[in-house]
Amino acid sequence: MQPTRRTAIVATTTTALSALVATNPARAEGSSAATGTHWVNTWTAMPQLTEPANLPPAPFTGTASVLADTTLRQTLRVTTGGRRLRLRFSNAYGNTPLPLTAVTLALPQGGKAGASAIVPGSGRPVTFAGRRSATVPVGAQLVSDPVDLDLRPASVVTVTTYLATGQPSLALTSHPGSRTTSYLRAGDHAEAQDLLPGATPVDHWYLLSDVEVLAPRATTAVAILGDSLTDGRGSTTNANDRWPDQLYDRLRAHPATASVAILNQAAGGNRVLNDGLGPNVLARLDRDVLSRSGVTRLIVFEGVNDIGTADATPAAQHQVTEDLLAAYGQIVVRAHAQGIRVFGATLLPFGGNTYDDSAGERESSRRAVNSWIRGAGCFDAVLDFDRAVRDPADPRRLLPDLQVGDWLHLNPAGYGVLAATVPAGLLR
């Protein structure tokens, strides 16, 4: 549908921010073919139904609504850059429409993730079909109008959203494991330079699921399906040192891979076969990978939670192993049908963690799965994360100095080892 009017908002260029222009989305799409560009996802956060413990704190969550008369400020580090961007808001798990009153895009003070302040004068309105306000239907996404922005690789952007009425239910879509500080403040402060003092910090992302950039045709994206090891459990808040972040930092240092975006589609507790924290991988593959713009490669690094939550009996572990191998095959078939190459990562050891059972049934399953990943030829390439971080003296365990103390999750140094294990040539 064509918007009823076209709006251009032109700002004076400053050293902090190039001019931003809100444009007609249809015209922007039409111009991309002529200019040799296309839309590519540069940042993603897997949408999840917010658990009660991760809902915004009082007074931002009421008895029957959430985020009413609330300003939400969030910072996001993109991967590849571009000349124009657009935002996607998700109401995937909402059971009521989600009204957005005003959205503002800006640069954070100091260019840092987790900043409560924006660069003075950098804030620009985000529109939807030319309008400041919009409603995200139940279960749907909403894509903003494009905004002109000279967005450099690895830039941090600030998105501030004001919700006058909030969502009239407690079914809120979010990504709890942000490892990034956001801010909540009562009232309309969408244009405020700083939300502090007076704002409440929360280490979660709400409502946002994607940032896309209009980039040259050669720009592509790599999606990563994973669990808490990819979502960044054990990484540093506001430091962006998860292994996908560190992988992108490697790629952008070399001209041959500088135009490759990295999309983190992981969530803590996620599983391949059964729903956990978020839908299972087979259920979310279309949404999180196949429909994401610009994706040409996929890394699958998931399965440890399936093994670890299955009963530690020979029968249960045999079944989960067989089911995982079949699921990996399905992922590859479905991705190949869309022209996407798939790389399989071996599962890390968990000796010493609560997943470890005295009879070694789960360890046997992990080894069987890894042997299949390495030798079956199902994947287009194999990333042997297991060999990279296991203790040679005790292969059932992680190297002690690479883990956080629970013998399952890595620290930033450990995540750096995973990132270094990925051959850059695979992602060109």
Short mmCIF file of C-alpha atoms in Angstrom, two decimals:
data_model
loop_
_atom_site.label_atom_id
_atom_site.label_comp_id
_atom_site.label_asym_id
_atom_site.label_seq_id
_atom_site.Cartn_x
_atom_site.Cartn_y
_atom_site.Cartn_z
CA MET A 1 0.00 0.00 0.00
CA GLN A 2 1.31 3.45 -0.88
CA PRO A 3 1.56 5.99 1.96
CA THR A 4 -0.81 8.93 1.59
CA ARG A 5 1.98 11.43 1.88
CA ARG A 6 5.72 11.62 1.68
CA THR A 7 7.78 13.16 4.38
CA ALA A 8 11.37 14.34 4.37
CA ILE A 9 13.09 15.46 7.50
CA VAL A 10 16.52 16.90 6.81
CA ALA A 11 18.98 17.64 9.59
CA THR A 12 22.13 19.70 9.54
CA THR A 13 25.14 17.43 9.35
CA THR A 14 27.30 17.38 12.47
CA THR A 15 30.53 15.61 13.22
CA ALA A 16 28.59 13.17 15.35
CA LEU A 17 25.84 12.22 12.91
CA SER A 18 25.28 12.49 9.19
CA ALA A 19 21.94 13.82 7.99
CA LEU A 20 19.04 11.49 8.62
CA VAL A 21 16.04 11.52 6.32
CA ALA A 22 12.74 9.73 6.83
CA THR A 23 11.60 8.68 3.37
CA ASN A 24 8.78 6.93 1.62
CA PRO A 25 9.44 3.18 2.08
CA ALA A 26 8.15 2.19 -1.34
CA ARG A 27 10.40 4.73 -3.05
CA ALA A 28 13.37 3.52 -1.02
CA GLU A 29 12.74 -0.07 -2.09
CA GLY A 30 12.38 0.96 -5.70
CA SER A 31 15.68 2.81 -5.72
CA SER A 32 17.69 -0.10 -4.33
CA ALA A 33 17.77 -2.08 -7.59
CA ALA A 34 18.92 0.94 -9.56
CA THR A 35 21.73 1.71 -7.12
CA GLY A 36 23.00 -1.87 -6.74
CA THR A 37 22.00 -2.18 -3.10
CA HIS A 38 19.78 -4.44 -1.04
CA TRP A 39 18.47 -4.74 2.51
CA VAL A 40 20.57 -6.84 4.88
CA ASN A 41 20.02 -7.59 8.53
CA THR A 42 22.88 -6.19 10.59
CA TRP A 43 21.54 -6.86 14.11
CA THR A 44 19.00 -9.31 15.49
CA ALA A 45 17.70 -10.43 18.87
CA MET A 46 15.65 -13.62 19.00
CA PRO A 47 12.11 -12.72 20.15
CA GLN A 48 10.88 -14.50 23.27
CA LEU A 49 7.87 -14.42 25.55
CA THR A 50 9.00 -12.50 28.61
CA GLU A 51 9.00 -14.64 31.75
CA PRO A 52 7.50 -13.02 34.87
CA ALA A 53 10.94 -12.56 36.43
CA ASN A 54 12.13 -10.63 33.36
CA LEU A 55 9.16 -8.28 33.00
CA PRO A 56 9.95 -4.61 33.63
CA PRO A 57 10.07 -3.82 37.36
CA ALA A 58 7.31 -1.90 39.11
CA PRO A 59 5.84 0.57 38.33
CA PHE A 60 6.42 -0.32 34.66
CA THR A 61 4.51 -3.61 34.97
CA GLY A 62 0.99 -3.39 36.35
CA THR A 63 -1.64 -5.99 37.09
CA ALA A 64 -2.93 -6.13 33.51
CA SER A 65 -0.60 -3.98 31.39
CA VAL A 66 3.07 -3.28 30.85
CA LEU A 67 5.08 -0.17 29.87
CA ALA A 68 2.12 2.23 30.14
CA ASP A 69 3.24 5.88 29.96
CA THR A 70 6.82 4.66 29.73
CA THR A 71 9.91 5.71 27.80
CA LEU A 72 12.24 2.84 26.91
CA ARG A 73 15.80 3.61 25.77
CA GLN A 74 17.90 0.79 24.29
CA THR A 75 21.34 0.61 22.70
CA LEU A 76 22.30 -1.88 19.98
CA ARG A 77 25.64 -2.61 18.33
CA VAL A 78 25.18 -3.33 14.64
CA THR A 79 27.65 -5.34 12.60
CA THR A 80 28.05 -4.25 8.98
CA GLY A 81 27.27 -0.65 8.11
CA GLY A 82 25.19 1.00 5.41
CA ARG A 83 23.75 4.28 4.18
CA ARG A 84 20.18 3.74 5.32
CA LEU A 85 18.57 1.69 8.06
CA ARG A 86 15.19 0.54 9.27
CA LEU A 87 13.97 -1.00 12.51
CA ARG A 88 11.73 -3.99 13.15
CA PHE A 89 9.51 -4.18 16.22
CA SER A 90 8.11 -7.55 17.27
CA ASN A 91 4.82 -8.43 18.95
CA ALA A 92 5.40 -12.13 18.29
CA TYR A 93 4.15 -13.22 21.71
CA GLY A 94 1.69 -10.45 22.43
CA ASN A 95 -1.97 -11.39 22.76
CA THR A 96 -3.05 -7.77 22.24
CA PRO A 97 -1.95 -5.13 19.72
CA LEU A 98 1.17 -3.17 20.70
CA PRO A 99 0.78 0.63 20.25
CA LEU A 100 4.00 2.61 19.70
CA THR A 101 3.46 6.32 20.34
CA ALA A 102 6.87 7.69 19.31
CA VAL A 103 10.24 6.24 18.34
CA THR A 104 13.49 8.17 18.10
CA LEU A 105 16.83 7.09 16.64
CA ALA A 106 20.07 8.65 17.85
CA LEU A 107 23.72 8.05 18.63
CA PRO A 108 24.69 7.19 22.22
CA GLN A 109 26.93 9.46 24.23
CA GLY A 110 30.50 8.28 23.80
CA GLY A 111 29.40 5.72 21.21
CA LYS A 112 29.04 3.14 23.96
CA ALA A 113 26.52 0.38 24.58
CA GLY A 114 24.46 0.89 27.72
CA ALA A 115 24.64 4.69 27.60
CA SER A 116 21.66 6.54 29.08
CA ALA A 117 22.43 9.73 27.13
CA ILE A 118 22.48 10.52 23.43
CA VAL A 119 24.72 12.86 21.46
CA PRO A 120 23.03 16.29 21.60
CA GLY A 121 21.21 17.06 18.37
CA SER A 122 21.51 13.52 17.00
CA GLY A 123 17.96 12.39 17.77
CA ARG A 124 15.70 11.91 14.77
CA PRO A 125 12.08 10.71 14.60
CA VAL A 126 11.36 7.25 13.21
CA THR A 127 8.16 6.95 11.19
CA PHE A 128 5.89 4.17 9.98
CA ALA A 129 4.24 4.88 6.61
CA GLY A 130 4.98 8.52 7.33
CA ARG A 131 3.36 8.55 10.77
CA ARG A 132 5.03 8.90 14.17
CA SER A 133 2.66 6.46 15.88
CA ALA A 134 1.88 2.90 14.83
CA THR A 135 0.45 -0.34 16.18
CA VAL A 136 2.09 -3.76 15.89
CA PRO A 137 -0.63 -6.39 15.35
CA VAL A 138 -0.86 -9.51 17.49
CA GLY A 139 1.87 -11.98 16.55
CA ALA A 140 3.36 -9.68 13.93
CA GLN A 141 6.36 -7.52 13.14
CA LEU A 142 6.32 -3.86 12.15
CA VAL A 143 9.01 -2.41 9.88
CA SER A 144 9.84 1.28 10.11
CA ASP A 145 10.31 3.64 7.22
CA PRO A 146 13.95 3.84 6.08
CA VAL A 147 16.11 6.49 7.71
CA ASP A 148 19.18 7.85 5.94
CA LEU A 149 22.25 7.35 8.09
CA ASP A 150 25.92 6.87 7.34
CA LEU A 151 26.20 3.92 9.69
CA ARG A 152 29.73 2.67 10.19
CA PRO A 153 30.48 -0.99 10.93
CA ALA A 154 30.26 -1.92 14.63
CA SER A 155 28.44 1.33 15.46
CA VAL A 156 26.16 1.56 18.48
CA VAL A 157 22.77 3.18 17.95
CA THR A 158 20.18 4.29 20.50
CA VAL A 159 16.49 3.58 19.99
CA THR A 160 14.09 5.38 22.34
CA THR A 161 10.43 4.34 22.36
CA TYR A 162 7.55 6.01 24.16
CA LEU A 163 4.38 4.00 24.81
CA ALA A 164 1.50 6.16 26.02
CA THR A 165 -0.88 3.31 26.82
CA GLY A 166 1.63 0.45 26.88
CA GLN A 167 0.64 -3.09 26.03
CA PRO A 168 -2.71 -3.96 27.64
CA SER A 169 -1.57 -7.42 28.76
CA LEU A 170 1.49 -9.00 30.35
CA ALA A 171 2.36 -11.01 27.22
CA LEU A 172 5.41 -8.96 26.25
CA THR A 173 7.91 -9.81 23.52
CA SER A 174 11.52 -9.31 24.52
CA HIS A 175 15.04 -10.68 24.54
CA PRO A 176 16.00 -11.02 28.21
CA GLY A 177 19.66 -11.99 27.68
CA SER A 178 20.73 -8.68 26.20
CA ARG A 179 23.96 -8.31 28.21
CA THR A 180 23.27 -4.63 27.57
CA THR A 181 21.76 -2.02 29.87
CA SER A 182 18.49 -0.36 28.84
CA TYR A 183 16.54 2.35 30.66
CA LEU A 184 12.90 2.83 31.68
CA ARG A 185 11.42 6.15 32.76
CA ALA A 186 7.84 7.21 33.45
CA GLY A 187 6.43 9.79 31.04
CA ASP A 188 7.32 10.90 27.53
CA HIS A 189 11.08 11.43 27.31
CA ALA A 190 11.58 10.18 23.76
CA GLU A 191 13.46 13.37 22.85
CA ALA A 192 15.43 13.68 26.11
CA GLN A 193 19.19 13.98 25.89
CA ASP A 194 19.70 11.87 29.03
CA LEU A 195 17.26 9.62 30.89
CA LEU A 196 19.35 9.79 34.06
CA PRO A 197 18.71 10.71 36.77
CA GLY A 198 15.22 9.33 37.13
CA ALA A 199 15.42 6.22 34.94
CA THR A 200 15.50 2.58 36.03
CA PRO A 201 18.25 0.45 34.42
CA VAL A 202 17.39 -3.06 33.22
CA ASP A 203 19.64 -5.53 31.44
CA HIS A 204 17.05 -6.64 28.88
CA TRP A 205 15.91 -5.72 25.38
CA TYR A 206 12.18 -5.25 24.76
CA LEU A 207 10.13 -5.06 21.54
CA LEU A 208 13.02 -4.67 19.06
CA SER A 209 13.99 -7.68 16.96
CA ASP A 210 15.97 -6.41 13.96
CA VAL A 211 17.98 -3.62 12.41
CA GLU A 212 18.45 -3.72 8.64
CA VAL A 213 20.79 -1.64 6.51
CA LEU A 214 20.65 -0.78 2.83
CA ALA A 215 24.06 -1.97 1.70
CA PRO A 216 25.93 -2.88 -1.51
CA ARG A 217 24.87 -6.11 -3.20
CA ALA A 218 28.09 -7.80 -2.10
CA THR A 219 27.04 -7.46 1.55
CA THR A 220 25.74 -10.70 3.06
CA ALA A 221 24.81 -12.03 6.49
CA VAL A 222 25.67 -15.08 8.57
CA ALA A 223 22.95 -16.25 10.98
CA ILE A 224 23.87 -18.19 14.11
CA LEU A 225 21.44 -20.55 15.84
CA GLY A 226 22.42 -21.16 19.43
CA ASP A 227 21.69 -21.24 23.14
CA SER A 228 23.23 -19.39 26.10
CA LEU A 229 26.75 -20.08 24.84
CA THR A 230 25.97 -17.92 21.81
CA ASP A 231 23.63 -15.53 23.63
CA GLY A 232 26.63 -14.65 25.78
CA ARG A 233 26.18 -16.12 29.25
CA GLY A 234 29.49 -15.28 30.95
CA SER A 235 30.30 -12.33 28.68
CA THR A 236 30.71 -8.76 29.92
CA THR A 237 27.66 -6.50 30.18
CA ASN A 238 27.87 -3.63 27.66
CA ALA A 239 31.20 -4.90 26.27
CA ASN A 240 29.87 -6.92 23.30
CA ASP A 241 32.36 -9.75 23.80
CA ARG A 242 30.14 -12.75 23.04
CA TRP A 243 31.76 -15.06 20.51
CA PRO A 244 29.64 -13.75 17.57
CA ASP A 245 30.75 -10.21 18.50
CA GLN A 246 34.39 -11.24 18.57
CA LEU A 247 33.94 -13.12 15.30
CA TYR A 248 32.60 -9.97 13.66
CA ASP A 249 35.52 -7.93 15.01
CA ARG A 250 37.85 -10.40 13.25
CA LEU A 251 35.92 -10.23 10.00
CA ARG A 252 35.74 -6.46 9.77
CA ALA A 253 39.50 -6.18 10.17
CA HIS A 254 39.99 -7.76 6.73
CA PRO A 255 38.70 -6.28 3.44
CA ALA A 256 37.57 -9.67 2.11
CA THR A 257 35.12 -10.17 4.99
CA ALA A 258 34.42 -6.61 6.11
CA SER A 259 31.01 -6.63 4.40
CA VAL A 260 29.72 -9.74 6.22
CA ALA A 261 27.04 -9.16 8.88
CA ILE A 262 26.73 -11.47 11.89
CA LEU A 263 23.23 -12.19 13.25
CA ASN A 264 22.98 -13.65 16.74
CA GLN A 265 19.77 -15.70 16.85
CA ALA A 266 20.35 -17.41 20.18
CA ALA A 267 18.68 -17.56 23.57
CA GLY A 268 19.64 -19.03 26.90
CA GLY A 269 18.03 -22.41 27.53
CA ASN A 270 17.01 -22.84 23.91
CA ARG A 271 16.80 -26.34 22.43
CA VAL A 272 16.74 -27.92 18.98
CA LEU A 273 13.89 -30.36 19.59
CA ASN A 274 11.61 -28.98 22.30
CA ASP A 275 10.45 -25.56 23.36
CA GLY A 276 12.26 -24.10 26.34
CA LEU A 277 13.12 -20.42 26.64
CA GLY A 278 11.66 -19.60 23.26
CA PRO A 279 10.51 -21.97 20.53
CA ASN A 280 12.66 -24.90 19.46
CA VAL A 281 15.04 -24.50 16.54
CA LEU A 282 12.93 -26.47 14.08
CA ALA A 283 9.96 -24.21 14.87
CA ARG A 284 11.88 -20.94 14.66
CA LEU A 285 14.11 -21.66 11.67
CA ASP A 286 11.85 -19.91 9.15
CA ARG A 287 11.40 -16.81 11.31
CA ASP A 288 14.94 -16.44 12.61
CA VAL A 289 16.98 -17.51 9.59
CA LEU A 290 15.19 -18.21 6.32
CA SER A 291 13.19 -14.98 6.32
CA ARG A 292 16.01 -12.71 7.49
CA SER A 293 17.30 -10.41 4.78
CA GLY A 294 20.68 -11.09 3.20
CA VAL A 295 21.43 -14.43 4.92
CA THR A 296 23.65 -16.70 2.81
CA ARG A 297 25.27 -18.82 5.55
CA LEU A 298 24.11 -20.40 8.79
CA ILE A 299 26.08 -21.66 11.80
CA VAL A 300 24.30 -24.26 13.95
CA PHE A 301 25.75 -24.47 17.48
CA GLU A 302 23.02 -26.04 19.56
CA GLY A 303 22.03 -29.33 21.14
CA VAL A 304 23.68 -29.39 24.57
CA ASN A 305 20.43 -28.42 26.31
CA ASP A 306 18.59 -31.23 24.54
CA ILE A 307 21.12 -33.75 25.85
CA GLY A 308 21.34 -32.15 29.28
CA THR A 309 17.59 -32.07 29.91
CA ALA A 310 16.90 -35.60 28.66
CA ASP A 311 16.92 -38.31 31.33
CA ALA A 312 20.34 -39.81 32.01
CA THR A 313 19.25 -43.29 30.94
CA PRO A 314 20.52 -45.30 27.98
CA ALA A 315 17.10 -45.29 26.30
CA ALA A 316 16.47 -41.57 26.72
CA GLN A 317 19.94 -40.61 25.57
CA HIS A 318 19.80 -42.92 22.56
CA GLN A 319 16.52 -41.29 21.56
CA VAL A 320 17.70 -37.70 21.97
CA THR A 321 20.85 -38.47 19.99
CA GLU A 322 18.89 -39.96 17.10
CA ASP A 323 16.43 -37.07 17.17
CA LEU A 324 19.20 -34.46 17.14
CA LEU A 325 20.89 -36.01 14.13
CA ALA A 326 17.60 -36.09 12.24
CA ALA A 327 16.91 -32.48 13.21
CA TYR A 328 20.29 -31.32 11.96
CA GLY A 329 19.51 -32.98 8.65
CA GLN A 330 16.19 -31.16 8.45
CA ILE A 331 17.84 -27.82 9.16
CA VAL A 332 20.34 -28.39 6.36
CA VAL A 333 17.67 -29.46 3.85
CA ARG A 334 15.48 -26.44 4.60
CA ALA A 335 18.39 -23.99 4.49
CA HIS A 336 19.79 -25.44 1.26
CA ALA A 337 16.39 -24.97 -0.36
CA GLN A 338 16.90 -21.23 0.19
CA GLY A 339 20.49 -21.29 -1.10
CA ILE A 340 21.98 -21.01 2.40
CA ARG A 341 25.14 -22.95 3.28
CA VAL A 342 25.15 -24.54 6.73
CA PHE A 343 28.11 -25.02 9.06
CA GLY A 344 27.82 -27.34 12.05
CA ALA A 345 29.64 -26.66 15.33
CA THR A 346 30.54 -29.47 17.70
CA LEU A 347 29.08 -29.40 21.22
CA LEU A 348 31.26 -28.34 24.14
CA PRO A 349 32.06 -30.62 27.09
CA PHE A 350 30.12 -30.17 30.33
CA GLY A 351 32.00 -32.38 32.79
CA GLY A 352 31.58 -30.90 36.27
CA ASN A 353 28.27 -29.22 35.39
CA THR A 354 24.86 -30.41 36.59
CA TYR A 355 24.31 -31.87 33.11
CA ASP A 356 27.12 -34.35 33.84
CA ASP A 357 25.80 -37.67 35.17
CA SER A 358 27.87 -40.23 37.05
CA ALA A 359 27.23 -42.98 34.52
CA GLY A 360 28.40 -40.80 31.65
CA GLU A 361 25.24 -41.34 29.60
CA ARG A 362 24.99 -37.69 28.52
CA GLU A 363 28.71 -37.50 27.76
CA SER A 364 28.31 -40.54 25.50
CA SER A 365 25.51 -38.75 23.66
CA ARG A 366 27.61 -35.61 23.26
CA ARG A 367 30.48 -37.61 21.81
CA ALA A 368 28.16 -39.48 19.46
CA VAL A 369 26.64 -36.24 18.21
CA ASN A 370 30.07 -34.67 17.71
CA SER A 371 31.35 -37.74 15.88
CA TRP A 372 28.39 -37.50 13.52
CA ILE A 373 28.85 -33.75 12.98
CA ARG A 374 32.51 -34.31 12.11
CA GLY A 375 32.09 -37.35 9.91
CA ALA A 376 28.62 -37.65 8.40
CA GLY A 377 29.12 -35.02 5.71
CA CYS A 378 25.74 -33.44 6.38
CA PHE A 379 27.07 -29.92 6.94
CA ASP A 380 28.87 -27.84 4.34
CA ALA A 381 31.69 -27.35 6.84
CA VAL A 382 32.44 -28.24 10.45
CA LEU A 383 33.56 -25.86 13.21
CA ASP A 384 35.24 -27.99 15.88
CA PHE A 385 34.52 -25.87 18.93
CA ASP A 386 34.84 -28.94 21.18
CA ARG A 387 38.50 -29.52 20.32
CA ALA A 388 39.25 -25.81 20.63
CA VAL A 389 38.20 -25.41 24.28
CA ARG A 390 38.28 -28.86 25.89
CA ASP A 391 40.97 -29.80 28.37
CA PRO A 392 43.44 -32.19 26.66
CA ALA A 393 44.11 -33.79 30.04
CA ASP A 394 40.40 -34.38 30.63
CA PRO A 395 38.38 -34.08 27.39
CA ARG A 396 35.12 -34.33 29.33
CA ARG A 397 35.80 -30.85 30.73
CA LEU A 398 36.46 -27.36 29.48
CA LEU A 399 39.88 -25.80 29.92
CA PRO A 400 39.67 -24.28 33.43
CA ASP A 401 40.82 -20.79 32.47
CA LEU A 402 38.23 -20.48 29.68
CA GLN A 403 35.07 -21.11 31.74
CA VAL A 404 33.13 -19.07 34.30
CA GLY A 405 32.99 -21.64 37.09
CA ASP A 406 29.92 -23.66 36.15
CA TRP A 407 31.85 -25.88 33.69
CA LEU A 408 29.34 -25.13 30.94
CA HIS A 409 29.64 -21.47 29.98
CA LEU A 410 32.73 -19.68 28.73
CA ASN A 411 34.28 -16.39 29.78
CA PRO A 412 35.24 -13.69 27.24
CA ALA A 413 38.61 -15.35 26.63
CA GLY A 414 36.86 -18.64 25.93
CA TYR A 415 34.45 -16.95 23.56
CA GLY A 416 37.46 -15.45 21.82
CA VAL A 417 38.79 -18.96 21.21
CA LEU A 418 35.49 -19.97 19.58
CA ALA A 419 35.59 -16.88 17.37
CA ALA A 420 39.16 -17.66 16.31
CA THR A 421 38.14 -21.22 15.39
CA VAL A 422 35.87 -20.03 12.56
CA PRO A 423 37.88 -19.83 9.30
CA ALA A 424 37.28 -16.39 7.81
CA GLY A 425 37.41 -17.92 4.34
CA LEU A 426 34.14 -19.76 4.98
CA LEU A 427 32.32 -16.46 5.39
CA ARG A 428 33.56 -14.57 2.33
#
